[in-house]
Short mmCIF file of C-alpha atoms and ligand atoms in Angstrom, two decimals:
data_model
loop_
_atom_site.label_atom_id
_atom_site.label_comp_id
_atom_site.label_asym_id
_atom_site.label_seq_id
_atom_site.Cartn_x
_atom_site.Cartn_y
_atom_site.Cartn_z
CA MET A 56 -32.81 -21.08 29.73
CA ASN A 57 -30.95 -24.37 29.12
CA SER A 58 -30.93 -25.05 32.83
CA GLY A 59 -30.12 -28.58 33.84
CA LEU A 60 -29.31 -30.02 30.42
CA LEU A 61 -25.66 -30.44 31.42
CA ALA A 62 -26.20 -30.64 35.20
CA GLY A 63 -23.30 -32.46 36.86
CA LYS A 64 -21.34 -32.81 33.60
CA ARG A 65 -17.68 -31.88 33.28
CA GLY A 66 -16.21 -30.50 30.07
CA VAL A 67 -13.08 -29.12 28.49
CA VAL A 68 -13.26 -26.01 26.28
CA LEU A 69 -10.50 -25.49 23.69
CA GLY A 70 -10.31 -22.24 21.72
CA VAL A 71 -11.24 -19.21 23.81
CA ALA A 72 -9.27 -16.14 22.63
CA ASN A 73 -11.57 -13.30 23.68
CA GLU A 74 -15.17 -12.43 24.56
CA LYS A 75 -16.25 -12.80 20.91
CA SER A 76 -14.91 -16.35 20.54
CA ILE A 77 -17.49 -19.00 19.68
CA ALA A 78 -15.80 -21.12 22.38
CA TRP A 79 -16.62 -18.42 24.95
CA ALA A 80 -20.31 -18.33 23.95
CA CYS A 81 -20.30 -22.14 24.25
CA ALA A 82 -18.65 -21.95 27.67
CA ARG A 83 -21.28 -19.52 28.99
CA ALA A 84 -24.11 -21.67 27.63
CA CYS A 85 -22.58 -24.81 29.18
CA VAL A 86 -22.24 -23.15 32.58
CA ASP A 87 -25.84 -21.92 32.21
CA ALA A 88 -26.85 -25.52 31.59
CA GLY A 89 -25.14 -26.68 34.79
CA ALA A 90 -21.73 -27.89 33.55
CA SER A 91 -18.33 -27.49 35.22
CA LEU A 92 -15.53 -26.49 32.85
CA ILE A 93 -11.77 -26.51 32.37
CA PHE A 94 -10.34 -24.12 29.77
CA SER A 95 -7.25 -24.26 27.63
CA TYR A 96 -5.47 -21.21 26.28
CA GLN A 97 -2.88 -20.92 23.54
CA GLY A 98 0.31 -19.15 24.62
CA GLU A 99 1.11 -16.51 27.25
CA VAL A 100 -0.55 -13.64 25.35
CA LEU A 101 -3.97 -15.20 25.86
CA GLU A 102 -3.40 -16.30 29.49
CA LYS A 103 -4.38 -12.94 31.02
CA ARG A 104 -7.31 -12.35 28.67
CA VAL A 105 -8.84 -15.80 29.13
CA GLY A 106 -8.21 -15.56 32.90
CA LYS A 107 -10.16 -12.28 33.09
CA LEU A 108 -13.08 -13.78 31.15
CA ILE A 109 -13.24 -16.86 33.37
CA GLU A 110 -13.46 -14.58 36.44
CA THR A 111 -16.80 -13.31 35.09
CA LEU A 112 -18.34 -16.80 35.21
CA PRO A 113 -20.71 -17.60 38.10
CA ARG A 114 -18.49 -20.49 39.13
CA PRO A 115 -14.68 -20.68 39.11
CA ALA A 116 -13.00 -22.77 36.40
CA PRO A 117 -9.34 -23.72 36.01
CA MET A 118 -7.35 -22.95 32.85
CA PHE A 119 -4.17 -24.54 31.59
CA PRO A 120 -2.02 -23.93 28.50
CA CYS A 121 -2.49 -26.11 25.43
CA ASP A 122 -1.04 -25.47 21.98
CA VAL A 123 -2.68 -28.31 20.04
CA GLY A 124 0.26 -28.37 17.62
CA LEU A 125 2.43 -29.83 20.38
CA ASP A 126 1.85 -33.39 21.65
CA ASP A 127 3.64 -32.55 24.92
CA GLU A 128 1.22 -29.69 25.63
CA ILE A 129 -1.81 -31.88 24.92
CA GLU A 130 -0.40 -34.50 27.30
CA ALA A 131 0.43 -31.91 30.01
CA PHE A 132 -3.02 -30.34 29.65
CA PHE A 133 -4.90 -33.62 30.14
CA LEU A 134 -2.63 -34.59 33.07
CA ARG A 135 -3.83 -31.35 34.73
CA VAL A 136 -7.43 -32.26 33.88
CA GLU A 137 -6.88 -35.69 35.50
CA GLU A 138 -5.56 -33.95 38.65
CA GLN A 139 -8.85 -32.03 38.87
CA TRP A 140 -11.38 -34.67 37.85
CA ASP A 141 -11.58 -38.46 37.81
CA SER A 142 -13.79 -38.44 34.72
CA LEU A 143 -14.83 -36.22 31.83
CA ASP A 144 -18.12 -35.87 29.90
CA PHE A 145 -17.40 -33.57 26.97
CA VAL A 146 -14.87 -31.66 24.88
CA ILE A 147 -15.50 -28.54 22.75
CA HIS A 148 -12.97 -28.11 19.91
CA SER A 149 -13.29 -24.53 18.66
CA LEU A 150 -10.00 -23.65 17.03
CA ALA A 151 -8.37 -23.35 13.63
CA PHE A 152 -5.26 -21.91 12.09
CA ALA A 153 -3.99 -21.07 8.62
CA GLU A 154 -1.33 -18.55 7.60
CA LYS A 155 -2.90 -15.16 6.82
CA ASP A 156 -1.33 -15.01 3.33
CA ASP A 157 -3.00 -18.30 2.41
CA LEU A 158 -6.44 -16.81 3.16
CA LYS A 159 -5.69 -14.02 0.71
CA ASN A 160 -3.69 -15.52 -2.18
CA PRO A 161 -5.20 -18.02 -4.65
CA PHE A 162 -5.45 -21.52 -3.13
CA PHE A 163 -3.03 -23.08 -5.64
CA GLN A 164 -0.22 -20.94 -4.24
CA THR A 165 -0.42 -22.54 -0.77
CA PRO A 166 3.10 -23.71 0.19
CA ARG A 167 3.50 -27.34 1.31
CA ALA A 168 4.55 -26.40 4.85
CA ASN A 169 1.56 -24.03 5.34
CA PHE A 170 -0.87 -26.64 4.01
CA ALA A 171 0.55 -29.17 6.50
CA LYS A 172 0.33 -26.71 9.40
CA ALA A 173 -3.29 -25.72 8.66
CA LEU A 174 -4.33 -29.39 8.49
CA ASP A 175 -2.29 -30.21 11.60
CA ILE A 176 -3.76 -27.49 13.84
CA SER A 177 -7.28 -27.38 12.41
CA ALA A 178 -7.99 -31.09 11.76
CA TYR A 179 -5.40 -33.49 13.20
CA SER A 180 -5.73 -31.77 16.59
CA LEU A 181 -9.25 -33.25 16.89
CA VAL A 182 -7.78 -36.75 16.51
CA ALA A 183 -4.96 -36.08 19.00
CA VAL A 184 -7.25 -34.50 21.59
CA THR A 185 -9.92 -37.19 21.20
CA ARG A 186 -7.32 -39.96 21.67
CA ARG A 187 -6.02 -38.37 24.88
CA ALA A 188 -9.49 -37.57 26.24
CA ALA A 189 -11.11 -40.95 25.41
CA PRO A 190 -9.91 -42.87 28.51
CA LEU A 191 -11.31 -40.06 30.69
CA PHE A 192 -14.86 -40.55 29.34
CA LYS A 193 -15.78 -43.14 31.97
CA HIS A 194 -19.57 -42.83 31.45
CA GLY A 195 -19.56 -42.16 27.71
CA GLY A 196 -18.81 -38.76 26.26
CA SER A 197 -19.59 -36.12 23.66
CA ILE A 198 -17.18 -34.15 21.47
CA VAL A 199 -18.20 -31.17 19.34
CA ALA A 200 -15.92 -29.50 16.77
CA MET A 201 -16.67 -26.18 15.04
CA THR A 202 -16.65 -26.22 11.26
CA TYR A 203 -17.73 -24.04 8.32
CA TYR A 204 -19.52 -24.38 4.96
CA GLY A 205 -16.18 -23.82 3.19
CA ALA A 206 -15.54 -27.54 3.92
CA GLU A 207 -18.35 -28.44 1.47
CA LYS A 208 -18.22 -25.79 -1.24
CA VAL A 209 -15.64 -23.30 -2.45
CA VAL A 210 -15.91 -20.02 -0.51
CA PRO A 211 -13.68 -17.15 -1.73
CA HIS A 212 -10.49 -16.84 0.35
CA TYR A 213 -11.29 -19.78 2.65
CA ASN A 214 -8.78 -21.83 0.62
CA VAL A 215 -6.64 -24.21 2.70
CA MET A 216 -9.01 -23.75 5.66
CA GLY A 217 -11.76 -25.32 3.52
CA VAL A 218 -9.55 -28.33 2.87
CA ALA A 219 -8.71 -28.50 6.59
CA LYS A 220 -12.40 -28.31 7.60
CA ALA A 221 -13.24 -31.10 5.11
CA ALA A 222 -10.57 -33.18 6.88
CA LEU A 223 -11.98 -32.17 10.27
CA GLU A 224 -15.53 -33.23 9.33
CA MET A 225 -14.39 -36.55 7.90
CA SER A 226 -12.13 -37.14 10.94
CA ALA A 227 -15.18 -36.61 13.16
CA ARG A 228 -17.02 -39.38 11.24
CA TYR A 229 -14.12 -41.84 11.56
CA LEU A 230 -13.76 -40.98 15.25
CA ALA A 231 -17.51 -41.50 15.71
CA VAL A 232 -17.16 -45.05 14.37
CA ASP A 233 -14.01 -45.85 16.39
CA LEU A 234 -15.44 -44.56 19.66
CA GLY A 235 -19.16 -45.30 19.27
CA PRO A 236 -18.80 -48.67 21.05
CA GLN A 237 -17.63 -46.73 24.14
CA ASN A 238 -20.66 -44.45 23.88
CA ILE A 239 -18.44 -41.53 22.89
CA ARG A 240 -20.22 -39.34 20.31
CA VAL A 241 -18.35 -37.05 17.90
CA ASN A 242 -20.19 -34.32 16.00
CA CYS A 243 -19.54 -31.02 14.23
CA VAL A 244 -21.42 -27.73 14.31
CA SER A 245 -21.19 -25.84 11.03
CA ALA A 246 -21.64 -22.20 12.03
CA GLY A 247 -22.62 -19.37 9.71
CA PRO A 248 -20.19 -16.43 9.43
CA ILE A 249 -19.75 -14.62 12.76
CA ARG A 250 -17.59 -11.56 13.47
CA THR A 251 -14.86 -12.98 15.73
CA LEU A 252 -11.10 -12.48 15.90
CA SER A 253 -10.65 -15.27 13.31
CA ALA A 254 -13.13 -13.60 10.95
CA SER A 255 -12.11 -9.96 11.46
CA ALA A 256 -9.07 -9.64 9.20
CA ILE A 257 -10.69 -11.55 6.35
CA PRO A 258 -10.97 -9.69 3.02
CA GLY A 259 -14.62 -9.01 2.13
CA MET A 260 -16.05 -10.16 5.49
CA ARG A 261 -18.25 -7.07 5.85
CA GLN A 262 -19.81 -7.61 2.41
CA LEU A 263 -20.21 -11.33 3.10
CA LEU A 264 -22.14 -10.66 6.31
CA ASP A 265 -24.26 -8.10 4.48
CA VAL A 266 -25.21 -10.48 1.64
CA ASN A 267 -25.62 -13.37 4.08
CA GLN A 268 -28.25 -11.58 6.15
CA ARG A 269 -30.30 -10.86 3.02
CA VAL A 270 -30.16 -14.36 1.49
CA THR A 271 -30.38 -16.87 4.35
CA PRO A 272 -33.80 -18.51 4.78
CA LEU A 273 -34.05 -16.86 8.21
CA ARG A 274 -33.03 -13.49 6.64
CA ARG A 275 -30.37 -12.72 9.24
CA ASN A 276 -26.84 -13.58 10.30
CA THR A 277 -26.01 -16.30 12.81
CA ASP A 278 -24.90 -15.30 16.29
CA ALA A 279 -22.49 -17.09 18.59
CA GLU A 280 -25.17 -17.66 21.24
CA GLU A 281 -27.34 -19.77 18.94
CA VAL A 282 -24.28 -21.78 17.88
CA ALA A 283 -23.62 -22.28 21.59
CA ARG A 284 -27.18 -23.48 22.32
CA SER A 285 -26.98 -26.09 19.53
CA THR A 286 -23.61 -27.15 20.92
CA VAL A 287 -25.19 -27.64 24.36
CA TYR A 288 -27.82 -29.85 22.70
CA LEU A 289 -25.15 -32.05 21.06
CA LEU A 290 -23.22 -32.27 24.34
CA SER A 291 -26.36 -33.19 26.28
CA ASP A 292 -28.24 -36.47 26.63
CA LEU A 293 -30.95 -34.99 24.35
CA ALA A 294 -28.56 -35.93 21.51
CA SER A 295 -27.81 -39.43 22.87
CA GLY A 296 -28.53 -40.97 19.45
CA VAL A 297 -26.59 -38.44 17.39
CA THR A 298 -23.02 -39.12 16.26
CA GLY A 299 -20.96 -38.46 13.14
CA GLU A 300 -23.31 -35.58 12.32
CA VAL A 301 -22.65 -32.08 10.98
CA LEU A 302 -25.33 -29.79 12.39
CA HIS A 303 -25.64 -26.58 10.35
CA VAL A 304 -26.34 -23.56 12.56
CA ASP A 305 -26.23 -21.06 9.73
CA CYS A 306 -29.79 -19.67 9.46
CA GLY A 307 -30.34 -22.17 6.63
CA PHE A 308 -27.64 -20.88 4.24
CA HIS A 309 -26.45 -24.41 3.36
CA VAL A 310 -29.76 -25.38 1.67
CA LEU A 311 -29.50 -22.62 -0.95
CA GLY A 312 -28.69 -23.43 -4.56
CA LEU A 313 -29.24 -19.93 -5.86
CA PHE A 314 -29.73 -16.88 -3.65
CA ALA A 315 -33.53 -17.00 -3.71
CA ALA A 316 -34.05 -13.59 -2.11
CA GLU A 317 -31.85 -11.81 -4.66
CA GLU A 318 -33.56 -13.73 -7.49
CA GLU A 319 -37.00 -12.66 -6.28
CA LYS A 320 -35.98 -9.02 -6.35
CA GLU A 321 -34.60 -9.32 -9.86
CA LEU A 322 -37.71 -11.18 -11.09
CA ALA A 323 -39.94 -8.45 -9.62
CA GLU A 324 -38.07 -5.74 -11.56
P1 LIG B 257 -11.40 -17.19 17.58
O1 LIG B 257 -10.25 -16.47 16.95
O2 LIG B 257 -12.03 -16.55 18.73
O3 LIG B 257 -10.96 -18.67 17.97
C1 LIG B 257 -9.95 -19.38 17.32
C2 LIG B 257 -9.13 -20.06 18.39
O4 LIG B 257 -8.17 -20.94 17.82
C3 LIG B 257 -8.34 -19.06 19.27
O5 LIG B 257 -8.72 -19.19 20.61
C4 LIG B 257 -6.92 -19.49 19.08
O6 LIG B 257 -6.13 -19.36 20.26
C5 LIG B 257 -7.12 -20.98 18.74
N1 LIG B 257 -5.93 -21.59 18.16
C6 LIG B 257 -5.32 -21.34 16.97
N2 LIG B 257 -4.20 -22.08 16.86
C7 LIG B 257 -4.11 -22.84 17.99
C8 LIG B 257 -3.19 -23.80 18.49
N3 LIG B 257 -2.08 -24.12 17.80
N4 LIG B 257 -3.41 -24.38 19.70
C9 LIG B 257 -4.50 -24.04 20.42
N5 LIG B 257 -5.42 -23.14 20.02
C10 LIG B 257 -5.22 -22.54 18.82
O7 LIG B 257 -12.44 -17.41 16.37
P2 LIG B 257 -13.79 -18.23 16.28
O8 LIG B 257 -14.50 -17.66 15.12
O9 LIG B 257 -14.45 -18.29 17.60
O10 LIG B 257 -13.28 -19.68 15.84
C11 LIG B 257 -13.58 -20.86 16.58
C12 LIG B 257 -13.90 -22.00 15.64
O11 LIG B 257 -15.10 -21.71 14.95
C13 LIG B 257 -12.84 -22.29 14.59
O12 LIG B 257 -12.73 -23.69 14.39
C14 LIG B 257 -13.44 -21.65 13.34
O13 LIG B 257 -12.95 -22.26 12.18
C15 LIG B 257 -14.90 -21.97 13.58
N6 LIG B 257 -15.87 -21.20 12.81
C16 LIG B 257 -15.87 -19.85 12.83
C17 LIG B 257 -16.82 -19.14 12.09
C18 LIG B 257 -16.83 -17.63 12.06
O14 LIG B 257 -17.41 -17.06 11.13
N7 LIG B 257 -16.28 -16.95 13.06
C19 LIG B 257 -17.76 -19.83 11.32
C20 LIG B 257 -17.74 -21.23 11.33
C21 LIG B 257 -16.79 -21.90 12.08
C1 LIG B 258 -11.76 -17.15 6.97
C2 LIG B 258 -11.01 -16.96 5.80
C3 LIG B 258 -11.60 -16.64 4.59
C4 LIG B 258 -12.97 -16.56 4.49
C5 LIG B 258 -13.73 -16.75 5.64
C6 LIG B 258 -13.13 -17.03 6.88
N1 LIG B 258 -15.08 -16.72 5.86
C7 LIG B 258 -15.36 -16.97 7.16
C8 LIG B 258 -14.15 -17.15 7.85
C9 LIG B 258 -16.06 -16.42 4.79
C10 LIG B 258 -16.70 -17.04 7.75
C11 LIG B 258 -13.96 -17.46 9.33
N2 LIG B 258 -13.81 -18.91 9.55
C12 LIG B 258 -14.97 -19.73 9.27
C13 LIG B 258 -12.64 -19.52 9.96
O1 LIG B 258 -12.64 -20.72 10.12
C14 LIG B 258 -11.40 -18.75 10.19
C15 LIG B 258 -10.21 -19.38 10.36
C16 LIG B 258 -8.92 -18.71 10.45
C17 LIG B 258 -8.77 -17.33 10.49
C18 LIG B 258 -7.50 -16.76 10.56
C19 LIG B 258 -7.26 -15.28 10.56
C20 LIG B 258 -5.93 -14.89 11.15
C21 LIG B 258 -4.82 -15.85 10.87
N3 LIG B 258 -5.11 -17.15 10.64
C22 LIG B 258 -6.39 -17.65 10.60
N4 LIG B 258 -6.56 -18.98 10.56
C23 LIG B 258 -7.80 -19.51 10.49
O2 LIG B 258 -3.64 -15.45 10.87
#
């Protein structure tokens, strides 16, 4: 379907945990579009699971550990990438972390250490990874980071993750300016709510998805595959003039002021 858009390009995918991960949908779409990939995984628990998934791809792809909270692991990961390839074309950043309690309790209760960790893993990691990857982009490059509407407006329970995503989006803009002269583009994809591991234990997720599908302009929820196809676009030369952008792939939710569909129903009553 996207065949050829990424033909001959080499990319790194950060953030696959299981078959529902947005990173995994992106990986499949990238391979579909002709790219070669290297995967990272976080910790031994995920090694087996990510390994099994990679085996299902039509072409083999290496995977190496990378906890983005550790500079040494980022360094070791990119040394392994350099052993495989002499240049790189893209990076997909599809990871986030906040303590579970902080996605449940009121935002103002977030402890200092948890706030720092959420910002470190979810936002600073983009800066650290971009800095290490930049010298590998020998013919320009494209970086895409996953974000969410909770960066722009208050979403119940998103709390410190919203603050971290605001930092991620702004970091992407500063990185776009720093690296633009080297033809390295940095963009975000703001995905609508999708049932993944990171969204499963969230209080009220079922209701949110239910309301979301009734109120979005497209009258449905977003799926990981359409997020992946937009990611392929941003990674590809089709988006050669696009940097510092946040592309909403949320069935239009972000344009709403009031929930028009619900309003219509009430007005009709
Ligand atoms: P997921 O649980 O499948 O992916 C999250 C990933 O983050 C996991 O692979 C996990 O290993 C990784 N991770 C966490 N801490 C890490 C660390 N220290 N080092 C390395 N990796 C680490 O869930 P997902 O929904 O696919 O999330 C991917 C991205 O998409 C995240 O940035 C998330 O904020 C974003 N996003 C998700 C949704 C949604 O509704 N699911 C919506 C918009 C944006
Ligand atoms: C997460 C929390 C609260 C509300 C939420 C979400 N909504 C959505 C999400 C409405 C869509 C999912 N999302 C966009 C995320 O970025 C999730 C990040 C996340 C999830 C967890 C759960 C398990 C854990 N830590 C986490 N850290 C980050 O321990």
